[in-house]
Amino acid sequence: MSGDSSFLAQPGRRAAIPIMVLLLLGFVAPLLAVVGFSFMPPRTFGLWHEPSLENYERIFSDNTYVSLLWSLGLASLTVVLLALICYPVAYGLVRVFGRWSTALTLLFTIPLIVSENIRLYGWVLFFIKGGVLPGTLKALFGVEMGDFLFTPAAVLFGMVYVYLPFMLFPMTLGIAMVPNQMREAARDLGATRWQVFREVELPLSTPGLMIGSLLTFVLAVGAIAEAKVLGGQRIIPITHDIEIAFTYAQNWPLGAALAVLLMLVVSVLVLTVLKRFDLDQILGKR
Amino acid sequence: MFDSHLTRRNFMKTSASVAATFAASQMGPFSRPAYAARDKELNILCWEGYNSAQVLDPFRSSKSANVKAESLTNDPTMINRLRAGEINVWDLINVNNPWARKIMMPEKLIKPLDRAKFEPYFDKMLPQFKPPYKWAMDDSGKELLGMAQRFGPYSFVVNTDKISRKTAEDQGWDLFNDPKLAGRFGILESDDWNVFGICAIAGFDPYKPHSAEEVAKFEETAKRVLKNKKVVGDIATMNQALVSGEIDCHLTGGSYSVSPARADGHLNLRAITPNKGPFAGGKGGIAWIEITSVVNNPVSSPLAEQFLEYVQDPAVAHTVAFAEGTFNPVAQMGNPECFKLFSKEQLEAIQWDSLDEEMARSVEYDIVPDYDKLLDIWNAAKKT
């Protein structure tokens, strides 16, 4: 009790109470409701039934793991591809393009203003039979484009496209954080371009890469529109499973259990990565 | 803050029971503004169309009302939202035919309409809606549960340049059993309806209890159809895929889904109702009829019934038929004043030419007794 009173003795903490209550109500309460629902009997709509593990049993006994693996696999691939694609672009934005960097940054940013679904439907028109790409290839070169739309590859393409800014900008900041003097010192000491990259620039820009990767992974693992619009539901990610449970199946407890499972898996993965790569240490805070 | 016409004294006089008196005394002064506020407030839970500005704005301005409408694309979600407590939120619910009669009224989620006031509207509707119209009535045939408006056949859609109307109607649901169709058809993302379609492709009636053999056949058919499909998507995706030639036909569809493409001039795309099939009486297709009911909201809005009357107006009914999203026949087309508002192109878009024969070849949408089990099988099959 004495601890509580000393805690509240500080005016800052007392002043923080309203916002803490708001945060608890806004963030923690809905999460607790989802967790609570996950222990309710299947296809019930209240939180006051006798708790049951039935939903979790079902998740591990049917083929839900397929959806989870698709989500985790595609998110991981997206992160790897974006790291490979974005690093040279970010490097160019910071070190090479000069005054064009602002214009290029705008070009990467402006699409974010348009709804993701609309952009994805735009790609459908681009890839669909007789669409911009297949139609042009056929008209100009007589080449029939093979199936790309409504395939898992199209889903991956969509995810790389949608999440590119979320990797690019943290990475750009990461590269901008590398002091020029460090690079120059390495060159003066006889390091090759490759050595400068591998031993100076890459390690020092790791915070950007790490933050971009984590951000992209967490967003990508929750992706749904790409698989629905570009993938033609050829694959069902875990998020789509959750949506089906809450809509057509009207099995809120199962949807809640799937959501809890996804949160747990993502949290464990992210915390494991954060444990391996201490962001505070990388950022030089201690 | 109190309504000047409603004093405690005269309220007591008209109260029927002590319980009502107690409830009223519990409400206190804070309840009164809530009642007053609902006079200018209407919340509609509906399929798309009723939520469009074309339909709602004239009503909003004429009543100076705050009208909110949320559109969903499947009935079970809407019903379950009422079950989960949103009965306090909504004033009108617009769902397909069986739900009012078989589920919502027995569960007291909706309340009956005044027959004397609303039944005359049915007299002006198309002949099949003449009162007492089965799906608008409760089991006893005494209570009127809602108003009919949009309807249509809903089985599948073909590109008649690739599969002729005659072939599709003759072959019926078996079309999707043909291995030659692999990779050439889509599936509309409408899973409750897809359960009906898979039952029909498997050769049995969805609207009756199913044996273990039928359930096994459903699973085999679901896996096969999903394996052979080219794409699963929404209405826009299906129409786009049909127009571009990505697919030749798609499962679950009708004038509701294909009418936007037909209105855009793609008259080669056509909703098909098979000549025969596994449904009751050997019928080949399924048809839906929307029934809009007043929700049993404890603090109901008087605008709910007024809105139901408003959409009976011939001009408004025509707007509802061609509101944004999908275009559909409406029961009010039985009124010449309404019918004359439809242009030739609009009648072509909704396949008016074959509507009567297609409705005659269709059974009406009903509740599948083992829907949960079949839907779970269908969803699991999507991941194989």
PDB file of N, CA, C and O in Angstrom, chain A residues 43 45 58 62-64 66-67 121 124-125 127-130 147 149-150 228-229 232-234 236 240-241 243-244 246-252, chain B residues 73-74 76-77 80-81 83-84 189-192 229-234 236-237 240-241 244-246 371-373 375-376 379-384:
ATOM      1  N   ARG A  43     -19.228 -20.924 -31.681  1.00  0.00           N
ATOM      2  CA  ARG A  43     -20.479 -20.340 -32.202  1.00  0.00           C
ATOM      3  C   ARG A  43     -21.391 -19.785 -31.117  1.00  0.00           C
ATOM      4  O   ARG A  43     -22.606 -19.889 -31.186  1.00  0.00           O
ATOM      5  N   PHE A  45     -22.036 -16.137 -28.620  1.00  0.00           N
ATOM      6  CA  PHE A  45     -21.854 -14.709 -28.842  1.00  0.00           C
ATOM      7  C   PHE A  45     -21.733 -13.902 -27.552  1.00  0.00           C
ATOM      8  O   PHE A  45     -21.846 -12.696 -27.577  1.00  0.00           O
ATOM      9  N   ARG A  58      -9.440 -27.369 -31.806  1.00  0.00           N
ATOM     10  CA  ARG A  58      -9.791 -27.456 -33.223  1.00  0.00           C
ATOM     11  C   ARG A  58      -8.673 -26.892 -34.105  1.00  0.00           C
ATOM     12  O   ARG A  58      -8.352 -27.456 -35.146  1.00  0.00           O
ATOM     13  N   ASP A  62      -7.288 -29.401 -37.010  1.00  0.00           N
ATOM     14  CA  ASP A  62      -7.632 -29.300 -38.440  1.00  0.00           C
ATOM     15  C   ASP A  62      -6.464 -28.665 -39.215  1.00  0.00           C
ATOM     16  O   ASP A  62      -5.345 -28.609 -38.710  1.00  0.00           O
ATOM     17  N   ASN A  63      -6.747 -28.175 -40.422  1.00  0.00           N
ATOM     18  CA  ASN A  63      -5.625 -27.718 -41.254  1.00  0.00           C
ATOM     19  C   ASN A  63      -5.391 -26.206 -41.175  1.00  0.00           C
ATOM     20  O   ASN A  63      -4.909 -25.604 -42.126  1.00  0.00           O
ATOM     21  N   THR A  64      -5.688 -25.599 -40.019  1.00  0.00           N
ATOM     22  CA  THR A  64      -5.447 -24.157 -39.859  1.00  0.00           C
ATOM     23  C   THR A  64      -3.970 -23.814 -39.984  1.00  0.00           C
ATOM     24  O   THR A  64      -3.620 -22.716 -40.411  1.00  0.00           O
ATOM     25  N   VAL A  66      -2.012 -24.603 -42.121  1.00  0.00           N
ATOM     26  CA  VAL A  66      -1.679 -24.263 -43.510  1.00  0.00           C
ATOM     27  C   VAL A  66      -1.758 -22.743 -43.695  1.00  0.00           C
ATOM     28  O   VAL A  66      -0.855 -22.126 -44.272  1.00  0.00           O
ATOM     29  N   SER A  67      -2.826 -22.146 -43.179  1.00  0.00           N
ATOM     30  CA  SER A  67      -3.003 -20.690 -43.295  1.00  0.00           C
ATOM     31  C   SER A  67      -1.893 -19.955 -42.548  1.00  0.00           C
ATOM     32  O   SER A  67      -1.352 -18.967 -43.041  1.00  0.00           O
ATOM     33  N   TYR A 121      -6.419  -3.392 -57.080  1.00  0.00           N
ATOM     34  CA  TYR A 121      -7.293  -3.589 -58.247  1.00  0.00           C
ATOM     35  C   TYR A 121      -6.643  -3.001 -59.498  1.00  0.00           C
ATOM     36  O   TYR A 121      -6.847  -3.507 -60.609  1.00  0.00           O
ATOM     37  N   VAL A 124      -4.568  -5.595 -60.798  1.00  0.00           N
ATOM     38  CA  VAL A 124      -5.382  -6.624 -61.484  1.00  0.00           C
ATOM     39  C   VAL A 124      -5.579  -6.205 -62.940  1.00  0.00           C
ATOM     40  O   VAL A 124      -5.388  -7.009 -63.864  1.00  0.00           O
ATOM     41  N   LEU A 125      -5.925  -4.934 -63.152  1.00  0.00           N
ATOM     42  CA  LEU A 125      -6.121  -4.446 -64.520  1.00  0.00           C
ATOM     43  C   LEU A 125      -4.816  -4.508 -65.308  1.00  0.00           C
ATOM     44  O   LEU A 125      -4.824  -4.658 -66.531  1.00  0.00           O
ATOM     45  N   PHE A 127      -2.408  -6.852 -64.884  1.00  0.00           N
ATOM     46  CA  PHE A 127      -1.987  -8.231 -65.175  1.00  0.00           C
ATOM     47  C   PHE A 127      -3.072  -9.107 -65.803  1.00  0.00           C
ATOM     48  O   PHE A 127      -2.775 -10.200 -66.285  1.00  0.00           O
ATOM     49  N   ILE A 128      -4.330  -8.643 -65.774  1.00  0.00           N
ATOM     50  CA  ILE A 128      -5.416  -9.513 -66.241  1.00  0.00           C
ATOM     51  C   ILE A 128      -5.296  -9.784 -67.744  1.00  0.00           C
ATOM     52  O   ILE A 128      -4.691  -8.988 -68.474  1.00  0.00           O
ATOM     53  N   LYS A 129      -5.886 -10.895 -68.163  1.00  0.00           N
ATOM     54  CA  LYS A 129      -5.841 -11.259 -69.589  1.00  0.00           C
ATOM     55  C   LYS A 129      -6.337 -10.079 -70.438  1.00  0.00           C
ATOM     56  O   LYS A 129      -7.428  -9.550 -70.180  1.00  0.00           O
ATOM     57  N   GLY A 130      -5.526  -9.666 -71.411  1.00  0.00           N
ATOM     58  CA  GLY A 130      -5.891  -8.506 -72.237  1.00  0.00           C
ATOM     59  C   GLY A 130      -5.647  -7.191 -71.524  1.00  0.00           C
ATOM     60  O   GLY A 130      -5.968  -6.120 -72.057  1.00  0.00           O
ATOM     61  N   ASP A 147       0.181 -17.432 -66.997  1.00  0.00           N
ATOM     62  CA  ASP A 147      -0.637 -17.053 -65.849  1.00  0.00           C
ATOM     63  C   ASP A 147       0.224 -16.461 -64.745  1.00  0.00           C
ATOM     64  O   ASP A 147       1.199 -17.073 -64.314  1.00  0.00           O
ATOM     65  N   LEU A 149      -1.522 -13.564 -62.662  1.00  0.00           N
ATOM     66  CA  LEU A 149      -2.606 -13.136 -61.779  1.00  0.00           C
ATOM     67  C   LEU A 149      -3.266 -14.380 -61.173  1.00  0.00           C
ATOM     68  O   LEU A 149      -3.360 -15.416 -61.833  1.00  0.00           O
ATOM     69  N   PHE A 150      -3.745 -14.244 -59.971  1.00  0.00           N
ATOM     70  CA  PHE A 150      -4.415 -15.326 -59.241  1.00  0.00           C
ATOM     71  C   PHE A 150      -3.457 -16.497 -58.954  1.00  0.00           C
ATOM     72  O   PHE A 150      -3.847 -17.666 -59.036  1.00  0.00           O
ATOM     73  N   LYS A 228      -6.524 -11.895 -51.429  1.00  0.00           N
ATOM     74  CA  LYS A 228      -7.897 -11.896 -51.946  1.00  0.00           C
ATOM     75  C   LYS A 228      -7.952 -11.306 -53.353  1.00  0.00           C
ATOM     76  O   LYS A 228      -8.606 -11.862 -54.235  1.00  0.00           O
ATOM     77  N   VAL A 229      -7.293 -10.174 -53.548  1.00  0.00           N
ATOM     78  CA  VAL A 229      -7.455  -9.457 -54.815  1.00  0.00           C
ATOM     79  C   VAL A 229      -6.509 -10.000 -55.889  1.00  0.00           C
ATOM     80  O   VAL A 229      -6.952 -10.372 -56.978  1.00  0.00           O
ATOM     81  N   GLY A 232      -6.591 -14.157 -55.944  1.00  0.00           N
ATOM     82  CA  GLY A 232      -7.845 -14.843 -56.265  1.00  0.00           C
ATOM     83  C   GLY A 232      -8.157 -15.937 -55.259  1.00  0.00           C
ATOM     84  O   GLY A 232      -8.773 -16.942 -55.581  1.00  0.00           O
ATOM     85  N   GLN A 233      -7.709 -15.712 -54.020  1.00  0.00           N
ATOM     86  CA  GLN A 233      -7.920 -16.675 -52.933  1.00  0.00           C
ATOM     87  C   GLN A 233      -7.355 -18.058 -53.262  1.00  0.00           C
ATOM     88  O   GLN A 233      -7.875 -19.065 -52.800  1.00  0.00           O
ATOM     89  N   ARG A 234      -6.305 -18.088 -54.089  1.00  0.00           N
ATOM     90  CA  ARG A 234      -5.624 -19.362 -54.335  1.00  0.00           C
ATOM     91  C   ARG A 234      -5.023 -19.877 -53.027  1.00  0.00           C
ATOM     92  O   ARG A 234      -4.894 -21.070 -52.813  1.00  0.00           O
ATOM     93  N   ILE A 236      -5.101 -19.113 -48.643  1.00  0.00           N
ATOM     94  CA  ILE A 236      -5.890 -18.477 -47.576  1.00  0.00           C
ATOM     95  C   ILE A 236      -4.933 -18.143 -46.428  1.00  0.00           C
ATOM     96  O   ILE A 236      -4.476 -19.044 -45.728  1.00  0.00           O
ATOM     97  N   HIS A 240      -7.406 -14.188 -43.301  1.00  0.00           N
ATOM     98  CA  HIS A 240      -8.637 -14.494 -44.012  1.00  0.00           C
ATOM     99  C   HIS A 240      -9.440 -15.539 -43.234  1.00  0.00           C
ATOM    100  O   HIS A 240     -10.662 -15.478 -43.158  1.00  0.00           O
ATOM    101  N   ASP A 241      -8.719 -16.484 -42.648  1.00  0.00           N
ATOM    102  CA  ASP A 241      -9.376 -17.477 -41.782  1.00  0.00           C
ATOM    103  C   ASP A 241     -10.127 -16.779 -40.649  1.00  0.00           C
ATOM    104  O   ASP A 241     -11.256 -17.146 -40.307  1.00  0.00           O
ATOM    105  N   GLU A 243     -11.214 -13.699 -40.635  1.00  0.00           N
ATOM    106  CA  GLU A 243     -12.368 -12.973 -41.210  1.00  0.00           C
ATOM    107  C   GLU A 243     -13.532 -13.922 -41.475  1.00  0.00           C
ATOM    108  O   GLU A 243     -14.679 -13.607 -41.156  1.00  0.00           O
ATOM    109  N   ILE A 244     -13.225 -15.088 -42.036  1.00  0.00           N
ATOM    110  CA  ILE A 244     -14.291 -16.063 -42.322  1.00  0.00           C
ATOM    111  C   ILE A 244     -14.985 -16.472 -41.023  1.00  0.00           C
ATOM    112  O   ILE A 244     -16.205 -16.549 -40.945  1.00  0.00           O
ATOM    113  N   PHE A 246     -15.342 -14.789 -38.316  1.00  0.00           N
ATOM    114  CA  PHE A 246     -16.178 -13.721 -37.757  1.00  0.00           C
ATOM    115  C   PHE A 246     -17.361 -13.374 -38.661  1.00  0.00           C
ATOM    116  O   PHE A 246     -18.281 -12.709 -38.209  1.00  0.00           O
ATOM    117  N   THR A 247     -17.318 -13.777 -39.942  1.00  0.00           N
ATOM    118  CA  THR A 247     -18.414 -13.398 -40.845  1.00  0.00           C
ATOM    119  C   THR A 247     -19.261 -14.618 -41.218  1.00  0.00           C
ATOM    120  O   THR A 247     -20.171 -14.981 -40.491  1.00  0.00           O
ATOM    121  N   TYR A 248     -18.926 -15.273 -42.327  1.00  0.00           N
ATOM    122  CA  TYR A 248     -19.790 -16.346 -42.824  1.00  0.00           C
ATOM    123  C   TYR A 248     -20.004 -17.454 -41.796  1.00  0.00           C
ATOM    124  O   TYR A 248     -21.106 -17.951 -41.623  1.00  0.00           O
ATOM    125  N   ALA A 249     -18.882 -17.839 -41.101  1.00  0.00           N
ATOM    126  CA  ALA A 249     -18.995 -18.964 -40.170  1.00  0.00           C
ATOM    127  C   ALA A 249     -19.679 -18.549 -38.866  1.00  0.00           C
ATOM    128  O   ALA A 249     -20.201 -19.393 -38.145  1.00  0.00           O
ATOM    129  N   GLN A 250     -19.673 -17.231 -38.571  1.00  0.00           N
ATOM    130  CA  GLN A 250     -20.258 -16.728 -37.328  1.00  0.00           C
ATOM    131  C   GLN A 250     -19.758 -17.505 -36.121  1.00  0.00           C
ATOM    132  O   GLN A 250     -20.527 -17.886 -35.245  1.00  0.00           O
ATOM    133  N   ASN A 251     -18.456 -17.782 -36.149  1.00  0.00           N
ATOM    134  CA  ASN A 251     -17.825 -18.507 -35.043  1.00  0.00           C
ATOM    135  C   ASN A 251     -16.828 -17.563 -34.395  1.00  0.00           C
ATOM    136  O   ASN A 251     -15.617 -17.691 -34.575  1.00  0.00           O
ATOM    137  N   TRP A 252     -17.362 -16.577 -33.661  1.00  0.00           N
ATOM    138  CA  TRP A 252     -16.499 -15.568 -33.041  1.00  0.00           C
ATOM    139  C   TRP A 252     -15.440 -16.200 -32.134  1.00  0.00           C
ATOM    140  O   TRP A 252     -14.291 -15.779 -32.169  1.00  0.00           O
TER     141      TRP A 252
ATOM    142  N   THR B  73     -22.711  -8.204 -46.418  1.00  0.00           N
ATOM    143  CA  THR B  73     -22.975  -9.068 -47.569  1.00  0.00           C
ATOM    144  C   THR B  73     -23.257 -10.512 -47.176  1.00  0.00           C
ATOM    145  O   THR B  73     -23.021 -11.422 -47.952  1.00  0.00           O
ATOM    146  N   ASN B  74     -23.738 -10.725 -45.981  1.00  0.00           N
ATOM    147  CA  ASN B  74     -24.301 -12.046 -45.703  1.00  0.00           C
ATOM    148  C   ASN B  74     -25.283 -11.965 -44.546  1.00  0.00           C
ATOM    149  O   ASN B  74     -25.111 -11.170 -43.623  1.00  0.00           O
ATOM    150  N   PRO B  76     -26.256 -14.300 -42.156  1.00  0.00           N
ATOM    151  CA  PRO B  76     -25.965 -14.765 -40.796  1.00  0.00           C
ATOM    152  C   PRO B  76     -25.260 -13.704 -39.961  1.00  0.00           C
ATOM    153  O   PRO B  76     -25.533 -13.570 -38.766  1.00  0.00           O
ATOM    154  N   THR B  77     -24.372 -12.925 -40.571  1.00  0.00           N
ATOM    155  CA  THR B  77     -23.673 -11.896 -39.810  1.00  0.00           C
ATOM    156  C   THR B  77     -24.658 -10.882 -39.258  1.00  0.00           C
ATOM    157  O   THR B  77     -24.584 -10.483 -38.086  1.00  0.00           O
ATOM    158  N   ASN B  80     -26.740 -12.387 -36.425  1.00  0.00           N
ATOM    159  CA  ASN B  80     -25.965 -12.608 -35.203  1.00  0.00           C
ATOM    160  C   ASN B  80     -25.578 -11.305 -34.522  1.00  0.00           C
ATOM    161  O   ASN B  80     -25.333 -11.281 -33.323  1.00  0.00           O
ATOM    162  N   ARG B  81     -25.517 -10.230 -35.295  1.00  0.00           N
ATOM    163  CA  ARG B  81     -25.247  -8.939 -34.650  1.00  0.00           C
ATOM    164  C   ARG B  81     -26.447  -8.530 -33.791  1.00  0.00           C
ATOM    165  O   ARG B  81     -26.268  -7.956 -32.719  1.00  0.00           O
ATOM    166  N   ARG B  83     -28.432 -10.728 -32.433  1.00  0.00           N
ATOM    167  CA  ARG B  83     -28.381 -11.675 -31.303  1.00  0.00           C
ATOM    168  C   ARG B  83     -27.347 -11.246 -30.267  1.00  0.00           C
ATOM    169  O   ARG B  83     -27.511 -11.475 -29.077  1.00  0.00           O
ATOM    170  N   ALA B  84     -26.256 -10.636 -30.753  1.00  0.00           N
ATOM    171  CA  ALA B  84     -25.155 -10.278 -29.845  1.00  0.00           C
ATOM    172  C   ALA B  84     -25.421  -8.977 -29.103  1.00  0.00           C
ATOM    173  O   ALA B  84     -24.544  -8.486 -28.415  1.00  0.00           O
ATOM    174  N   GLU B 189     -17.156 -15.005 -53.974  1.00  0.00           N
ATOM    175  CA  GLU B 189     -16.907 -15.091 -52.537  1.00  0.00           C
ATOM    176  C   GLU B 189     -18.214 -14.816 -51.785  1.00  0.00           C
ATOM    177  O   GLU B 189     -18.504 -13.696 -51.392  1.00  0.00           O
ATOM    178  N   SER B 190     -19.018 -15.841 -51.684  1.00  0.00           N
ATOM    179  CA  SER B 190     -20.308 -15.716 -51.007  1.00  0.00           C
ATOM    180  C   SER B 190     -20.565 -17.088 -50.407  1.00  0.00           C
ATOM    181  O   SER B 190     -21.330 -17.894 -50.928  1.00  0.00           O
ATOM    182  N   ASP B 191     -19.882 -17.336 -49.285  1.00  0.00           N
ATOM    183  CA  ASP B 191     -19.732 -18.722 -48.850  1.00  0.00           C
ATOM    184  C   ASP B 191     -21.036 -19.401 -48.455  1.00  0.00           C
ATOM    185  O   ASP B 191     -21.168 -20.616 -48.615  1.00  0.00           O
ATOM    186  N   ASP B 192     -22.002 -18.630 -47.920  1.00  0.00           N
ATOM    187  CA  ASP B 192     -23.264 -19.288 -47.581  1.00  0.00           C
ATOM    188  C   ASP B 192     -23.919 -19.830 -48.857  1.00  0.00           C
ATOM    189  O   ASP B 192     -24.397 -20.964 -48.897  1.00  0.00           O
ATOM    190  N   LYS B 229     -10.992 -24.549 -59.763  1.00  0.00           N
ATOM    191  CA  LYS B 229     -11.361 -23.144 -60.000  1.00  0.00           C
ATOM    192  C   LYS B 229     -10.136 -22.331 -60.439  1.00  0.00           C
ATOM    193  O   LYS B 229      -8.997 -22.684 -60.173  1.00  0.00           O
ATOM    194  N   LYS B 230     -10.440 -21.208 -61.109  1.00  0.00           N
ATOM    195  CA  LYS B 230      -9.355 -20.296 -61.478  1.00  0.00           C
ATOM    196  C   LYS B 230      -9.179 -19.217 -60.410  1.00  0.00           C
ATOM    197  O   LYS B 230      -8.061 -18.855 -60.065  1.00  0.00           O
ATOM    198  N   VAL B 231     -10.298 -18.711 -59.905  1.00  0.00           N
ATOM    199  CA  VAL B 231     -10.227 -17.585 -58.982  1.00  0.00           C
ATOM    200  C   VAL B 231     -11.454 -17.569 -58.071  1.00  0.00           C
ATOM    201  O   VAL B 231     -12.542 -17.967 -58.483  1.00  0.00           O
ATOM    202  N   VAL B 232     -11.220 -17.131 -56.832  1.00  0.00           N
ATOM    203  CA  VAL B 232     -12.330 -16.827 -55.930  1.00  0.00           C
ATOM    204  C   VAL B 232     -12.272 -15.321 -55.688  1.00  0.00           C
ATOM    205  O   VAL B 232     -11.199 -14.780 -55.438  1.00  0.00           O
ATOM    206  N   GLY B 233     -13.393 -14.651 -55.784  1.00  0.00           N
ATOM    207  CA  GLY B 233     -13.344 -13.198 -55.583  1.00  0.00           C
ATOM    208  C   GLY B 233     -14.720 -12.601 -55.434  1.00  0.00           C
ATOM    209  O   GLY B 233     -15.732 -13.311 -55.414  1.00  0.00           O
ATOM    210  N   ASP B 234     -14.730 -11.272 -55.348  1.00  0.00           N
ATOM    211  CA  ASP B 234     -16.006 -10.569 -55.179  1.00  0.00           C
ATOM    212  C   ASP B 234     -16.686 -10.366 -56.538  1.00  0.00           C
ATOM    213  O   ASP B 234     -16.179 -10.801 -57.573  1.00  0.00           O
ATOM    214  N   ALA B 236     -17.049  -7.730 -58.393  1.00  0.00           N
ATOM    215  CA  ALA B 236     -16.254  -6.968 -59.363  1.00  0.00           C
ATOM    216  C   ALA B 236     -15.213  -7.876 -60.018  1.00  0.00           C
ATOM    217  O   ALA B 236     -15.014  -7.833 -61.241  1.00  0.00           O
ATOM    218  N   THR B 237     -14.565  -8.712 -59.211  1.00  0.00           N
ATOM    219  CA  THR B 237     -13.539  -9.621 -59.745  1.00  0.00           C
ATOM    220  C   THR B 237     -14.161 -10.610 -60.715  1.00  0.00           C
ATOM    221  O   THR B 237     -13.592 -10.891 -61.786  1.00  0.00           O
ATOM    222  N   GLN B 240     -15.125  -8.781 -63.947  1.00  0.00           N
ATOM    223  CA  GLN B 240     -13.899  -8.406 -64.664  1.00  0.00           C
ATOM    224  C   GLN B 240     -13.257  -9.631 -65.312  1.00  0.00           C
ATOM    225  O   GLN B 240     -12.815  -9.582 -66.460  1.00  0.00           O
ATOM    226  N   ALA B 241     -13.229 -10.736 -64.575  1.00  0.00           N
ATOM    227  CA  ALA B 241     -12.636 -11.966 -65.112  1.00  0.00           C
ATOM    228  C   ALA B 241     -13.463 -12.522 -66.275  1.00  0.00           C
ATOM    229  O   ALA B 241     -12.911 -13.061 -67.239  1.00  0.00           O
ATOM    230  N   SER B 244     -12.806 -10.081 -69.303  1.00  0.00           N
ATOM    231  CA  SER B 244     -11.449 -10.201 -69.870  1.00  0.00           C
ATOM    232  C   SER B 244     -11.195 -11.571 -70.479  1.00  0.00           C
ATOM    233  O   SER B 244     -10.232 -11.747 -71.210  1.00  0.00           O
ATOM    234  N   GLY B 245     -12.033 -12.547 -70.172  1.00  0.00           N
ATOM    235  CA  GLY B 245     -11.820 -13.892 -70.706  1.00  0.00           C
ATOM    236  C   GLY B 245     -11.002 -14.779 -69.791  1.00  0.00           C
ATOM    237  O   GLY B 245     -10.641 -15.901 -70.153  1.00  0.00           O
ATOM    238  N   GLU B 246     -10.680 -14.286 -68.572  1.00  0.00           N
ATOM    239  CA  GLU B 246      -9.952 -15.140 -67.616  1.00  0.00           C
ATOM    240  C   GLU B 246     -10.784 -16.367 -67.270  1.00  0.00           C
ATOM    241  O   GLU B 246     -10.258 -17.445 -67.050  1.00  0.00           O
ATOM    242  N   TYR B 371     -25.886 -26.317 -41.915  1.00  0.00           N
ATOM    243  CA  TYR B 371     -25.044 -25.285 -42.539  1.00  0.00           C
ATOM    244  C   TYR B 371     -23.668 -25.200 -41.884  1.00  0.00           C
ATOM    245  O   TYR B 371     -22.650 -25.160 -42.574  1.00  0.00           O
ATOM    246  N   ASP B 372     -23.620 -25.188 -40.537  1.00  0.00           N
ATOM    247  CA  ASP B 372     -22.340 -25.006 -39.850  1.00  0.00           C
ATOM    248  C   ASP B 372     -21.344 -26.091 -40.244  1.00  0.00           C
ATOM    249  O   ASP B 372     -20.176 -25.820 -40.514  1.00  0.00           O
ATOM    250  N   LYS B 373     -21.856 -27.327 -40.291  1.00  0.00           N
ATOM    251  CA  LYS B 373     -20.971 -28.452 -40.613  1.00  0.00           C
ATOM    252  C   LYS B 373     -20.463 -28.328 -42.054  1.00  0.00           C
ATOM    253  O   LYS B 373     -19.268 -28.465 -42.332  1.00  0.00           O
ATOM    254  N   LEU B 375     -20.349 -25.655 -43.952  1.00  0.00           N
ATOM    255  CA  LEU B 375     -19.503 -24.473 -44.139  1.00  0.00           C
ATOM    256  C   LEU B 375     -18.087 -24.749 -43.632  1.00  0.00           C
ATOM    257  O   LEU B 375     -17.106 -24.340 -44.256  1.00  0.00           O
ATOM    258  N   ASP B 376     -17.981 -25.440 -42.502  1.00  0.00           N
ATOM    259  CA  ASP B 376     -16.654 -25.783 -41.983  1.00  0.00           C
ATOM    260  C   ASP B 376     -15.895 -26.656 -42.982  1.00  0.00           C
ATOM    261  O   ASP B 376     -14.692 -26.485 -43.192  1.00  0.00           O
ATOM    262  N   ASN B 379     -14.788 -24.403 -45.873  1.00  0.00           N
ATOM    263  CA  ASN B 379     -13.652 -23.546 -45.520  1.00  0.00           C
ATOM    264  C   ASN B 379     -12.357 -24.339 -45.366  1.00  0.00           C
ATOM    265  O   ASN B 379     -11.282 -23.855 -45.722  1.00  0.00           O
ATOM    266  N   ALA B 380     -12.474 -25.558 -44.818  1.00  0.00           N
ATOM    267  CA  ALA B 380     -11.270 -26.396 -44.697  1.00  0.00           C
ATOM    268  C   ALA B 380     -10.780 -26.787 -46.084  1.00  0.00           C
ATOM    269  O   ALA B 380      -9.568 -26.826 -46.339  1.00  0.00           O
ATOM    270  N   ALA B 381     -11.734 -27.054 -46.998  1.00  0.00           N
ATOM    271  CA  ALA B 381     -11.353 -27.469 -48.359  1.00  0.00           C
ATOM    272  C   ALA B 381     -10.604 -26.362 -49.097  1.00  0.00           C
ATOM    273  O   ALA B 381      -9.770 -26.627 -49.963  1.00  0.00           O
ATOM    274  N   LYS B 382     -10.882 -25.115 -48.739  1.00  0.00           N
ATOM    275  CA  LYS B 382     -10.186 -23.993 -49.393  1.00  0.00           C
ATOM    276  C   LYS B 382      -8.683 -24.051 -49.152  1.00  0.00           C
ATOM    277  O   LYS B 382      -7.908 -23.501 -49.914  1.00  0.00           O
ATOM    278  N   LYS B 383      -8.298 -24.695 -48.052  1.00  0.00           N
ATOM    279  CA  LYS B 383      -6.876 -24.685 -47.683  1.00  0.00           C
ATOM    280  C   LYS B 383      -6.138 -25.934 -48.149  1.00  0.00           C
ATOM    281  O   LYS B 383      -4.971 -26.088 -47.875  1.00  0.00           O
ATOM    282  N   THR B 384      -6.852 -26.842 -48.834  1.00  0.00           N
ATOM    283  CA  THR B 384      -6.177 -28.069 -49.257  1.00  0.00           C
ATOM    284  C   THR B 384      -5.587 -27.878 -50.649  1.00  0.00           C
ATOM    285  O   THR B 384      -6.024 -27.032 -51.399  1.00  0.00           O
TER     286      THR B 384
END
